[in-house]
Structure formats: structure tokens, C-alpha cells
CSV table of C-alpha atoms in Angstrom, one decimal:
chain,number,residue,atom,x,y,z
H,1,UNK,CA,101.8,151.3,182.1
H,2,UNK,CA,100.2,154.3,180.2
H,3,UNK,CA,97.1,153.7,182.2
H,4,UNK,CA,98.7,154.3,185.6
H,5,UNK,CA,99.8,157.5,187.0
H,6,UNK,CA,103.0,158.1,188.9
H,7,UNK,CA,101.3,158.6,192.2
H,8,UNK,CA,99.5,155.2,192.0
H,9,UNK,CA,102.7,153.6,190.7
H,10,UNK,CA,104.7,154.9,193.7
H,11,UNK,CA,102.0,154.0,196.3
H,12,UNK,CA,101.8,150.4,195.0
H,13,UNK,CA,105.6,150.0,195.2
H,14,UNK,CA,105.9,151.8,198.6
H,15,UNK,CA,103.5,149.3,200.1
H,16,UNK,CA,105.4,146.3,198.5
H,17,UNK,CA,108.7,147.4,199.7
H,18,UNK,CA,107.4,148.0,203.2
H,19,UNK,CA,105.9,144.6,203.3
H,20,UNK,CA,109.1,143.2,202.0
H,21,UNK,CA,111.0,145.0,204.8
H,22,UNK,CA,108.6,143.6,207.3
H,23,UNK,CA,108.8,140.1,206.2
H,24,UNK,CA,112.7,140.3,205.9
H,25,UNK,CA,112.9,141.7,209.4
H,26,UNK,CA,110.8,138.8,210.9
H,27,UNK,CA,112.8,136.2,208.9
H,28,UNK,CA,116.2,137.8,210.0
H,29,UNK,CA,115.2,137.9,213.7
H,30,UNK,CA,113.7,134.5,213.8
H,31,UNK,CA,116.6,132.8,212.2
H,32,UNK,CA,119.4,135.1,213.7
H,33,UNK,CA,120.6,135.7,210.2
H,34,UNK,CA,122.0,139.0,211.1
H,35,UNK,CA,124.7,137.3,212.9
H,36,UNK,CA,125.5,134.8,210.2
H,37,UNK,CA,129.0,135.3,208.5
H,38,UNK,CA,127.2,134.6,205.3
H,39,UNK,CA,124.7,137.4,206.0
H,40,UNK,CA,123.3,139.2,202.9
H,41,UNK,CA,125.7,137.8,200.3
H,42,UNK,CA,125.0,137.8,196.6
H,43,UNK,CA,121.8,137.1,194.9
H,44,UNK,CA,119.1,138.5,197.3
H,45,UNK,CA,120.9,141.9,197.3
H,46,UNK,CA,121.3,141.9,193.4
H,47,UNK,CA,117.7,140.9,192.9
H,48,UNK,CA,116.5,143.7,195.3
H,49,UNK,CA,118.8,146.2,193.4
H,50,UNK,CA,117.3,145.0,190.0
H,51,UNK,CA,113.8,145.4,191.5
H,52,UNK,CA,114.3,149.0,192.6
H,53,UNK,CA,116.0,149.9,189.4
H,54,UNK,CA,113.0,148.6,187.4
H,55,UNK,CA,110.6,150.3,189.7
H,56,UNK,CA,112.3,153.8,189.5
H,57,UNK,CA,113.2,153.4,185.7
H,58,UNK,CA,109.8,152.6,184.7
H,59,UNK,CA,107.8,155.0,186.8
H,60,UNK,CA,105.3,156.9,184.5
H,61,UNK,CA,106.8,160.2,183.3
H,62,UNK,CA,103.6,162.1,183.5
H,63,UNK,CA,104.0,164.0,180.3
H,64,UNK,CA,102.4,167.5,180.4
H,65,UNK,CA,102.1,167.6,184.2
H,66,UNK,CA,105.1,169.9,184.7
H,67,UNK,CA,106.5,167.6,187.5
H,68,UNK,CA,110.3,167.0,187.9
H,69,UNK,CA,110.2,163.8,186.1
H,70,UNK,CA,108.6,165.1,183.0
H,71,UNK,CA,111.0,168.2,183.0
H,72,UNK,CA,114.1,165.8,183.1
H,73,UNK,CA,112.4,164.0,180.1
H,74,UNK,CA,112.2,167.3,178.1
H,75,UNK,CA,115.7,168.3,179.0
H,76,UNK,CA,117.0,164.8,178.0
H,77,UNK,CA,115.2,165.0,174.6
H,78,UNK,CA,116.4,168.6,174.0
H,79,UNK,CA,119.9,167.5,174.5
H,80,UNK,CA,119.5,164.3,172.4
H,81,UNK,CA,118.1,166.3,169.5
H,82,UNK,CA,120.2,169.6,169.7
H,83,UNK,CA,123.4,168.4,171.4
H,84,UNK,CA,125.3,169.8,174.5
H,85,UNK,CA,124.6,173.4,173.3
H,86,UNK,CA,121.0,172.9,174.4
H,87,UNK,CA,122.1,171.8,178.0
H,88,UNK,CA,122.1,173.7,181.3
H,89,UNK,CA,124.6,176.6,181.4
H,90,UNK,CA,125.8,175.1,184.7
H,91,UNK,CA,126.1,171.4,185.8
H,92,UNK,CA,128.0,170.4,182.9
H,93,UNK,CA,128.4,166.8,184.4
H,94,UNK,CA,124.7,166.2,184.3
H,95,UNK,CA,124.5,167.6,180.8
H,96,UNK,CA,127.4,165.3,179.6
H,97,UNK,CA,125.5,162.2,181.2
H,98,UNK,CA,122.3,163.1,179.4
H,99,UNK,CA,124.2,163.5,176.1
H,100,UNK,CA,126.1,160.2,176.4
H,101,UNK,CA,123.0,158.1,177.4
H,102,UNK,CA,121.0,160.0,174.5
H,103,UNK,CA,123.5,158.5,172.0
H,104,UNK,CA,122.2,155.0,172.7
H,105,UNK,CA,118.8,155.2,174.5
H,106,UNK,CA,115.2,156.7,174.2
H,107,UNK,CA,113.7,158.5,177.0
H,108,UNK,CA,112.4,155.5,178.8
H,109,UNK,CA,115.8,153.7,178.7
H,110,UNK,CA,117.4,157.0,180.0
H,111,UNK,CA,115.5,156.8,183.2
H,112,UNK,CA,116.4,153.1,183.6
H,113,UNK,CA,120.1,153.9,183.0
H,114,UNK,CA,120.1,156.7,185.5
H,115,UNK,CA,118.3,154.5,188.2
H,116,UNK,CA,121.0,151.9,187.4
H,117,UNK,CA,123.8,154.3,188.1
H,118,UNK,CA,122.1,155.7,191.2
H,119,UNK,CA,121.5,152.2,192.8
H,120,UNK,CA,124.9,150.8,191.6
H,121,UNK,CA,126.8,153.6,193.4
H,122,UNK,CA,125.0,152.7,196.7
H,123,UNK,CA,125.7,149.0,196.0
H,124,UNK,CA,129.4,149.7,195.3
H,125,UNK,CA,129.7,151.9,198.5
H,126,UNK,CA,127.9,149.1,200.6
H,127,UNK,CA,130.2,146.6,199.2
H,128,UNK,CA,133.3,148.5,199.9
H,129,UNK,CA,132.1,149.3,203.5
H,130,UNK,CA,130.9,145.8,204.4
H,131,UNK,CA,133.0,143.7,202.0
H,132,UNK,CA,130.0,142.1,200.3
H,133,UNK,CA,126.7,142.9,198.6
H,134,UNK,CA,124.8,143.2,202.0
H,135,UNK,CA,121.0,142.7,201.5
H,136,UNK,CA,120.2,144.1,204.8
H,137,UNK,CA,122.0,147.3,204.6
H,138,UNK,CA,120.7,147.8,201.0
H,139,UNK,CA,117.2,147.2,202.2
H,140,UNK,CA,117.7,149.8,205.0
H,141,UNK,CA,119.0,152.4,202.5
H,142,UNK,CA,115.9,151.8,200.2
H,143,UNK,CA,113.6,152.0,203.0
H,144,UNK,CA,115.1,155.2,204.1
H,145,UNK,CA,113.1,158.5,203.7
H,146,UNK,CA,113.8,160.1,200.3
H,147,UNK,CA,115.8,157.3,198.6
H,148,UNK,CA,113.3,156.6,195.8
H,149,UNK,CA,112.1,160.2,195.4
H,150,UNK,CA,115.7,161.3,194.9
H,151,UNK,CA,115.6,159.3,191.7
H,152,UNK,CA,112.2,159.7,190.4
H,153,UNK,CA,111.7,163.4,191.1
H,154,UNK,CA,114.8,165.4,192.2
H,155,UNK,CA,116.9,163.0,190.0
H,156,UNK,CA,119.8,165.4,189.5
H,157,UNK,CA,120.4,165.9,193.2
H,158,UNK,CA,119.7,162.3,194.0
H,159,UNK,CA,122.4,161.2,191.3
H,160,UNK,CA,124.9,163.7,192.7
H,161,UNK,CA,124.4,162.5,196.3
H,162,UNK,CA,124.9,158.9,195.3
H,163,UNK,CA,128.4,159.7,194.1
H,164,UNK,CA,129.0,161.5,197.4
H,165,UNK,CA,128.1,158.3,199.1
H,166,UNK,CA,130.4,156.3,196.9
H,167,UNK,CA,133.1,158.9,197.6
H,168,UNK,CA,132.6,158.6,201.2
H,169,UNK,CA,133.5,154.8,200.8
H,170,UNK,CA,136.9,156.0,199.6
H,171,UNK,CA,137.4,158.1,202.6
H,172,UNK,CA,141.0,156.9,203.2
H,173,UNK,CA,142.1,157.5,199.6
H,174,UNK,CA,142.0,161.2,199.2
H,175,UNK,CA,142.5,161.1,195.4
H,176,UNK,CA,139.5,158.7,194.6
H,177,UNK,CA,137.3,160.5,197.1
H,178,UNK,CA,138.1,163.9,195.7
H,179,UNK,CA,137.4,162.8,192.2
H,180,UNK,CA,134.0,161.4,193.0
H,181,UNK,CA,133.0,164.5,195.1
H,182,UNK,CA,134.1,166.7,192.2
H,183,UNK,CA,131.9,164.7,189.9
H,184,UNK,CA,128.9,165.1,192.4
H,185,UNK,CA,129.5,168.9,192.1
H,186,UNK,CA,129.5,168.8,188.2
H,187,UNK,CA,126.2,167.0,188.4
H,188,UNK,CA,124.7,169.5,190.9
H,189,UNK,CA,126.4,172.7,192.0
H,190,UNK,CA,124.8,172.7,195.4
H,191,UNK,CA,126.8,169.6,196.4
H,192,UNK,CA,129.8,171.9,196.8
H,193,UNK,CA,128.4,172.6,200.4
H,194,UNK,CA,128.5,168.9,201.7
H,195,UNK,CA,131.6,168.2,199.7
H,196,UNK,CA,133.4,171.0,201.2
H,197,UNK,CA,132.5,169.9,204.7
H,198,UNK,CA,133.6,166.4,203.9
H,199,UNK,CA,137.1,167.6,202.7
H,200,UNK,CA,137.3,170.0,205.7
H,201,UNK,CA,136.7,167.2,208.1
H,202,UNK,CA,139.1,164.9,206.2
H,203,UNK,CA,142.0,167.3,207.1
């Protein structure tokens, strides 16, 4: 993995996931699986989630290239070595997540854990919305523009957005939705804008 850069890593996976989406679409339309009451349950969706977690978690960090991923790695290591006082002055939620993960994980494991939280939030939201681990909806989310880059580059914003998506799945439960939206704001302050609009539309 040290011999491959993040751009090549990303290109290889992009081609693979597009191929998977193409094959899945052909298979679904040819067997009318979209209309099956057993559509998308269980193992295929969980395997796909595991695949995307491994891909995003193990993407090369790119030390010394001044990209977002290496910057997040330096922030994590700084918090791990020096505690929360070395964290951002704002975004205390993200700093706390870094600190807690740093108690148990090295920097590579840190990216895997963050990817797992990111994907799990979408999986939980999908299950709440559809009542099952829907493979097709998860595949559509992964293939959407920006999904992987929001966890491999602009990771803090992506993590915050995943909590907004999970919060929206609790739209009828104002208390739970508000807690998840608040968490997203603590992770990234800019989320106050979409969260404010969501709460405004709720009323």
C-alpha cells in the first residue's frame, strides 16, 4: 500500500464500484429483483458496506503532500499525543471523536473507524427509511457524487453530514432528530445552516 498513491487508489476503486453498479443494475432489471419483497436484505448490503469502509479507511494518507487526509492525520496524532487542549478551538465534537479513537487506535485504524461511523450512519438511516439493509439504496448512495470524497478528503464535513442524514430518518421524533443535528454542528460548525433549515421546515 505504501507503493500506491491516493489518486491511483481512488481511480482503481472508482472503476470497480462503477462496474459493480453496472452489473448490479443489469442483474436487477433482468430478474425484476427491484420488485421482490426480499429485495436488498442483509448480506449483500453488509458486504458492500464493509467493502467501502475498507476502501476509505485504507486509502493512502499521503504524508507530506499537504492534502486534507494528511492534515487530518496530523490533527489526530497531535490530539493523541497532547490531549484535547491541542484540538480545534471550535468543533469540539470532532476533537472529542479524535481523542476517544486515539485512546485505542493508531492513525490507520483511526481512518477505518471514522469510515465505519460514516457508512454506519447511512446504513442505519437506510434501514430506518426502508425497514431493511437495502442493497440497492446503499449502492445508489455510494455511487452518488461526493460520497467517497466526503470521507477521504473533506472528512470532518462528511462525518457531520452523515449525522444529518441519520437525523432526517428520525424526522417524526423531534428530540432524537435534534440531538443528531446538534452533534453534526459540534463536528462541523457550518452544519448550522442545513440543520437550521431542517428544523425550520419541521415546524
